[in-house]
Amino acid sequence: MAAHCLRHPQRGEGGATSRDIAGIVAADRATTGTDYDLAFLGCGINDVWRHFQGRTSEAVGLEEYTRHLNAMLDQLSGYTRKLVFVSETPFGPVEDPNTVTAMNAELARYNAAAHAAAAAHGALFLDVWAPFTAAARHLTGDPGALWSDGVHLTELGDTVLLQQTERLLAEHRIIEKLQDYPLLERHAALTAYGPMVARYRPSGS
């Protein structure tokens, strides 16, 4: 029986915009040279929020956002077996209703751009917008219970996100498929899989 270890990047950073995350992705590859089995990528809410906060130097416009997305997807798809882009959740009750409506209208444009970019790069797109909207609608006593401040998720919000992620993994049998590497001819196998085990080989005397 073979044991499998799925390699996946964990580089989340609170408050980061797509500009920041693009730098993280580029630096990770340059520093570690690691190939990944599974990668989740998501960004956009801070790009929009910074604009509405008046932090214009940190805000990222849609054109720049799309450029960063394509750069990251280009890079990650080159050494990641399965790539999933996670849409941003909508803004919850953070300010007056008109402001929230305007922020969500803008954020929806960013999610649409992310969906198109993911499709162009053969990545899966996990759309969590509708599930969060439905969950908030059903929480009639406290529609803001999914967010601690209208932006960051509460434990309940994390649970909704986790459920959607688990559903995607199950529907596409992602983990099962990633645990079964294709058989290759010997020389091709050495080239494809050699770097994955090189660090575990005993060094020569």
mmCIF file of C-alpha atoms in Angstrom:
data_model
loop_
_atom_site.group_PDB
_atom_site.id
_atom_site.type_symbol
_atom_site.label_atom_id
_atom_site.label_comp_id
_atom_site.label_asym_id
_atom_site.label_seq_id
_atom_site.Cartn_x
_atom_site.Cartn_y
_atom_site.Cartn_z
ATOM 1 C CA MET A 1 0.000 0.000 0.000
ATOM 2 C CA ALA A 2 1.399 3.373 -0.963
ATOM 3 C CA ALA A 3 1.041 6.430 1.213
ATOM 4 C CA HIS A 4 0.389 9.711 -0.528
ATOM 5 C CA CYS A 5 1.101 13.220 0.704
ATOM 6 C CA LEU A 6 -0.613 16.026 -1.166
ATOM 7 C CA ARG A 7 1.512 19.125 -1.467
ATOM 8 C CA HIS A 8 -0.446 22.369 -1.331
ATOM 9 C CA PRO A 9 0.680 25.957 -0.766
ATOM 10 C CA GLN A 10 -0.385 27.766 2.394
ATOM 11 C CA ARG A 11 0.467 31.398 1.903
ATOM 12 C CA GLY A 12 -2.642 33.221 3.097
ATOM 13 C CA GLU A 13 -2.141 36.797 4.243
ATOM 14 C CA GLY A 14 -4.777 38.973 5.841
ATOM 15 C CA GLY A 15 -5.382 42.365 4.261
ATOM 16 C CA ALA A 16 -3.544 41.452 1.060
ATOM 17 C CA THR A 17 -4.641 42.729 -2.330
ATOM 18 C CA SER A 18 -4.046 40.911 -5.608
ATOM 19 C CA ARG A 19 -0.934 43.058 -5.993
ATOM 20 C CA ASP A 20 0.440 41.671 -2.717
ATOM 21 C CA ILE A 21 -0.557 38.077 -3.470
ATOM 22 C CA ALA A 22 1.037 38.193 -6.918
ATOM 23 C CA GLY A 23 4.291 39.060 -5.173
ATOM 24 C CA ILE A 24 3.832 36.202 -2.705
ATOM 25 C CA VAL A 25 3.201 33.692 -5.493
ATOM 26 C CA ALA A 26 6.228 34.855 -7.470
ATOM 27 C CA ALA A 27 8.494 34.804 -4.423
ATOM 28 C CA ASP A 28 7.311 31.365 -3.303
ATOM 29 C CA ARG A 29 8.270 29.725 -6.569
ATOM 30 C CA ALA A 30 11.558 31.576 -6.796
ATOM 31 C CA THR A 31 12.450 30.616 -3.210
ATOM 32 C CA THR A 32 11.247 27.024 -2.887
ATOM 33 C CA GLY A 33 10.906 25.660 -6.431
ATOM 34 C CA THR A 34 8.165 23.396 -5.067
ATOM 35 C CA ASP A 35 5.607 21.709 -7.324
ATOM 36 C CA TYR A 36 2.075 21.431 -5.922
ATOM 37 C CA ASP A 37 -0.659 18.865 -6.191
ATOM 38 C CA LEU A 38 -3.427 21.269 -5.215
ATOM 39 C CA ALA A 39 -3.535 25.046 -4.977
ATOM 40 C CA PHE A 40 -6.384 27.349 -3.955
ATOM 41 C CA LEU A 41 -6.143 30.955 -5.058
ATOM 42 C CA GLY A 42 -8.476 33.768 -4.128
ATOM 43 C CA CYS A 43 -8.264 37.548 -3.938
ATOM 44 C CA GLY A 44 -10.188 40.693 -4.801
ATOM 45 C CA ILE A 45 -12.160 41.874 -1.808
ATOM 46 C CA ASN A 46 -9.353 44.054 -0.466
ATOM 47 C CA ASP A 47 -8.707 45.442 -3.952
ATOM 48 C CA VAL A 48 -12.264 46.817 -3.901
ATOM 49 C CA TRP A 49 -12.522 47.644 -0.204
ATOM 50 C CA ARG A 50 -9.414 49.846 -0.205
ATOM 51 C CA HIS A 51 -11.081 52.081 -2.784
ATOM 52 C CA PHE A 52 -14.190 52.541 -0.664
ATOM 53 C CA GLN A 53 -12.011 53.134 2.400
ATOM 54 C CA GLY A 54 -10.332 56.010 0.583
ATOM 55 C CA ARG A 55 -6.985 54.158 0.603
ATOM 56 C CA THR A 56 -6.522 54.786 -3.106
ATOM 57 C CA SER A 57 -2.796 54.020 -3.228
ATOM 58 C CA GLU A 58 -3.520 50.489 -1.994
ATOM 59 C CA ALA A 59 -6.670 49.916 -4.069
ATOM 60 C CA VAL A 60 -6.304 47.795 -7.208
ATOM 61 C CA GLY A 61 -8.401 48.605 -10.286
ATOM 62 C CA LEU A 62 -10.069 45.898 -12.336
ATOM 63 C CA GLU A 63 -7.550 46.061 -15.184
ATOM 64 C CA GLU A 64 -4.572 45.668 -12.846
ATOM 65 C CA TYR A 65 -6.428 42.965 -10.895
ATOM 66 C CA THR A 66 -6.996 40.974 -14.081
ATOM 67 C CA ARG A 67 -3.361 41.360 -15.028
ATOM 68 C CA HIS A 68 -2.218 39.979 -11.657
ATOM 69 C CA LEU A 69 -4.694 37.098 -11.910
ATOM 70 C CA ASN A 70 -3.422 36.018 -15.309
ATOM 71 C CA ALA A 71 0.183 36.219 -14.144
ATOM 72 C CA MET A 72 -0.518 34.085 -11.079
ATOM 73 C CA LEU A 73 -2.604 31.551 -12.985
ATOM 74 C CA ASP A 74 0.046 31.333 -15.700
ATOM 75 C CA GLN A 75 2.695 30.650 -13.099
ATOM 76 C CA LEU A 76 0.753 28.285 -10.846
ATOM 77 C CA SER A 77 -0.676 26.212 -13.694
ATOM 78 C CA GLY A 78 2.859 25.410 -14.792
ATOM 79 C CA TYR A 79 3.652 23.381 -11.651
ATOM 80 C CA THR A 80 0.294 22.647 -9.983
ATOM 81 C CA ARG A 81 -1.676 19.500 -10.805
ATOM 82 C CA LYS A 82 -5.053 20.969 -9.803
ATOM 83 C CA LEU A 83 -5.743 24.669 -9.413
ATOM 84 C CA VAL A 84 -8.904 26.095 -7.854
ATOM 85 C CA PHE A 85 -9.833 29.761 -7.818
ATOM 86 C CA VAL A 86 -12.155 30.681 -4.948
ATOM 87 C CA SER A 87 -14.479 33.613 -5.576
ATOM 88 C CA GLU A 88 -14.729 36.345 -3.005
ATOM 89 C CA THR A 89 -17.636 36.339 -0.585
ATOM 90 C CA PRO A 90 -19.939 39.366 -0.756
ATOM 91 C CA PHE A 91 -19.583 42.216 1.683
ATOM 92 C CA GLY A 92 -21.879 41.908 4.679
ATOM 93 C CA PRO A 93 -23.361 44.743 6.774
ATOM 94 C CA VAL A 94 -20.267 46.934 7.021
ATOM 95 C CA GLU A 95 -21.732 50.396 6.460
ATOM 96 C CA ASP A 96 -25.005 51.875 5.261
ATOM 97 C CA PRO A 97 -26.987 49.640 2.880
ATOM 98 C CA ASN A 98 -26.359 51.840 -0.175
ATOM 99 C CA THR A 99 -22.591 51.638 0.326
ATOM 100 C CA VAL A 100 -22.718 47.867 0.750
ATOM 101 C CA THR A 101 -24.774 47.565 -2.434
ATOM 102 C CA ALA A 102 -22.233 49.652 -4.347
ATOM 103 C CA MET A 103 -19.303 47.639 -2.977
ATOM 104 C CA ASN A 104 -20.939 44.345 -3.873
ATOM 105 C CA ALA A 105 -21.761 45.551 -7.378
ATOM 106 C CA GLU A 106 -18.090 46.391 -7.897
ATOM 107 C CA LEU A 107 -16.853 43.185 -6.273
ATOM 108 C CA ALA A 108 -19.141 41.151 -8.546
ATOM 109 C CA ARG A 109 -17.220 42.577 -11.536
ATOM 110 C CA TYR A 110 -13.960 41.313 -10.022
ATOM 111 C CA ASN A 111 -15.440 37.869 -9.435
ATOM 112 C CA ALA A 112 -16.625 37.772 -13.043
ATOM 113 C CA ALA A 113 -13.115 38.632 -14.244
ATOM 114 C CA ALA A 114 -11.679 35.906 -11.999
ATOM 115 C CA HIS A 115 -14.156 33.361 -13.369
ATOM 116 C CA ALA A 116 -13.147 34.183 -16.941
ATOM 117 C CA ALA A 117 -9.426 34.039 -16.126
ATOM 118 C CA ALA A 118 -9.793 30.696 -14.332
ATOM 119 C CA ALA A 119 -11.651 29.214 -17.296
ATOM 120 C CA ALA A 120 -8.982 30.452 -19.697
ATOM 121 C CA HIS A 121 -6.295 28.691 -17.655
ATOM 122 C CA GLY A 122 -8.186 25.436 -17.127
ATOM 123 C CA ALA A 123 -8.648 26.068 -13.405
ATOM 124 C CA LEU A 124 -11.772 25.187 -11.449
ATOM 125 C CA PHE A 125 -13.807 28.104 -10.118
ATOM 126 C CA LEU A 126 -15.452 27.780 -6.709
ATOM 127 C CA ASP A 127 -18.303 30.303 -6.658
ATOM 128 C CA VAL A 128 -19.220 30.974 -3.019
ATOM 129 C CA TRP A 129 -21.153 34.193 -3.665
ATOM 130 C CA ALA A 130 -24.573 32.571 -4.055
ATOM 131 C CA PRO A 131 -24.199 30.251 -1.030
ATOM 132 C CA PHE A 132 -23.222 33.176 1.201
ATOM 133 C CA THR A 133 -26.073 35.302 -0.094
ATOM 134 C CA ALA A 134 -28.533 32.457 0.524
ATOM 135 C CA ALA A 135 -27.156 31.755 4.001
ATOM 136 C CA ALA A 136 -27.384 35.436 4.979
ATOM 137 C CA ARG A 137 -30.946 35.586 3.677
ATOM 138 C CA HIS A 138 -31.956 32.634 5.843
ATOM 139 C CA LEU A 139 -30.371 34.147 8.953
ATOM 140 C CA THR A 140 -33.316 36.494 9.399
ATOM 141 C CA GLY A 141 -32.486 37.167 13.036
ATOM 142 C CA ASP A 142 -28.903 38.169 12.301
ATOM 143 C CA PRO A 143 -28.028 38.367 8.590
ATOM 144 C CA GLY A 144 -24.552 39.618 9.487
ATOM 145 C CA ALA A 145 -23.678 36.498 11.489
ATOM 146 C CA LEU A 146 -21.415 35.256 8.690
ATOM 147 C CA TRP A 147 -19.062 38.230 9.081
ATOM 148 C CA SER A 148 -17.389 39.716 12.137
ATOM 149 C CA ASP A 149 -17.230 43.162 10.560
ATOM 150 C CA GLY A 150 -18.866 42.814 7.168
ATOM 151 C CA VAL A 151 -15.634 41.649 5.551
ATOM 152 C CA HIS A 152 -13.866 39.042 7.708
ATOM 153 C CA LEU A 153 -15.685 35.777 8.283
ATOM 154 C CA THR A 154 -16.917 34.480 11.614
ATOM 155 C CA GLU A 155 -16.697 30.830 12.590
ATOM 156 C CA LEU A 156 -20.084 30.351 10.947
ATOM 157 C CA GLY A 157 -18.853 32.024 7.768
ATOM 158 C CA ASP A 158 -15.760 29.804 7.769
ATOM 159 C CA THR A 159 -18.052 26.782 8.062
ATOM 160 C CA VAL A 160 -20.077 27.820 5.015
ATOM 161 C CA LEU A 161 -16.854 28.300 3.049
ATOM 162 C CA LEU A 162 -15.523 24.928 4.199
ATOM 163 C CA GLN A 163 -18.740 23.174 3.197
ATOM 164 C CA GLN A 164 -18.578 24.644 -0.298
ATOM 165 C CA THR A 165 -14.933 23.621 -0.641
ATOM 166 C CA GLU A 166 -15.657 20.080 0.508
ATOM 167 C CA ARG A 167 -18.526 19.860 -1.963
ATOM 168 C CA LEU A 168 -16.280 20.899 -4.853
ATOM 169 C CA LEU A 169 -13.577 18.405 -3.844
ATOM 170 C CA ALA A 170 -16.150 15.606 -3.620
ATOM 171 C CA GLU A 171 -18.001 16.454 -6.849
ATOM 172 C CA HIS A 172 -14.791 16.455 -8.887
ATOM 173 C CA ARG A 173 -13.140 13.617 -6.899
ATOM 174 C CA ILE A 174 -10.099 15.866 -6.684
ATOM 175 C CA ILE A 175 -8.297 14.249 -3.746
ATOM 176 C CA GLU A 176 -8.926 10.750 -5.083
ATOM 177 C CA LYS A 177 -7.536 11.642 -8.492
ATOM 178 C CA LEU A 178 -4.497 13.412 -7.037
ATOM 179 C CA GLN A 179 -3.519 10.284 -5.117
ATOM 180 C CA ASP A 180 -3.080 8.294 -8.305
ATOM 181 C CA TYR A 181 -0.073 9.469 -10.292
ATOM 182 C CA PRO A 182 -0.078 8.267 -13.927
ATOM 183 C CA LEU A 183 2.322 5.478 -14.902
ATOM 184 C CA LEU A 184 5.075 6.644 -17.209
ATOM 185 C CA GLU A 185 7.921 5.027 -19.124
ATOM 186 C CA ARG A 186 11.026 4.796 -16.920
ATOM 187 C CA HIS A 187 12.970 7.761 -18.309
ATOM 188 C CA ALA A 188 9.866 9.946 -18.442
ATOM 189 C CA ALA A 189 9.024 8.926 -14.884
ATOM 190 C CA LEU A 190 12.507 9.878 -13.654
ATOM 191 C CA THR A 191 12.151 13.275 -15.271
ATOM 192 C CA ALA A 192 8.605 13.880 -14.023
ATOM 193 C CA TYR A 193 8.818 12.439 -10.532
ATOM 194 C CA GLY A 194 12.527 12.573 -9.726
ATOM 195 C CA PRO A 195 12.468 16.124 -8.313
ATOM 196 C CA MET A 196 9.586 15.172 -6.007
ATOM 197 C CA VAL A 197 11.665 12.567 -4.137
ATOM 198 C CA ALA A 198 15.161 13.958 -4.622
ATOM 199 C CA ARG A 199 15.236 15.619 -1.234
ATOM 200 C CA TYR A 200 14.443 12.295 0.466
ATOM 201 C CA ARG A 201 17.181 10.274 -1.223
ATOM 202 C CA PRO A 202 20.245 9.536 0.910
ATOM 203 C CA SER A 203 23.220 11.602 -0.192
ATOM 204 C CA GLY A 204 26.235 9.755 -1.577
ATOM 205 C CA SER A 205 29.360 9.407 0.535
#
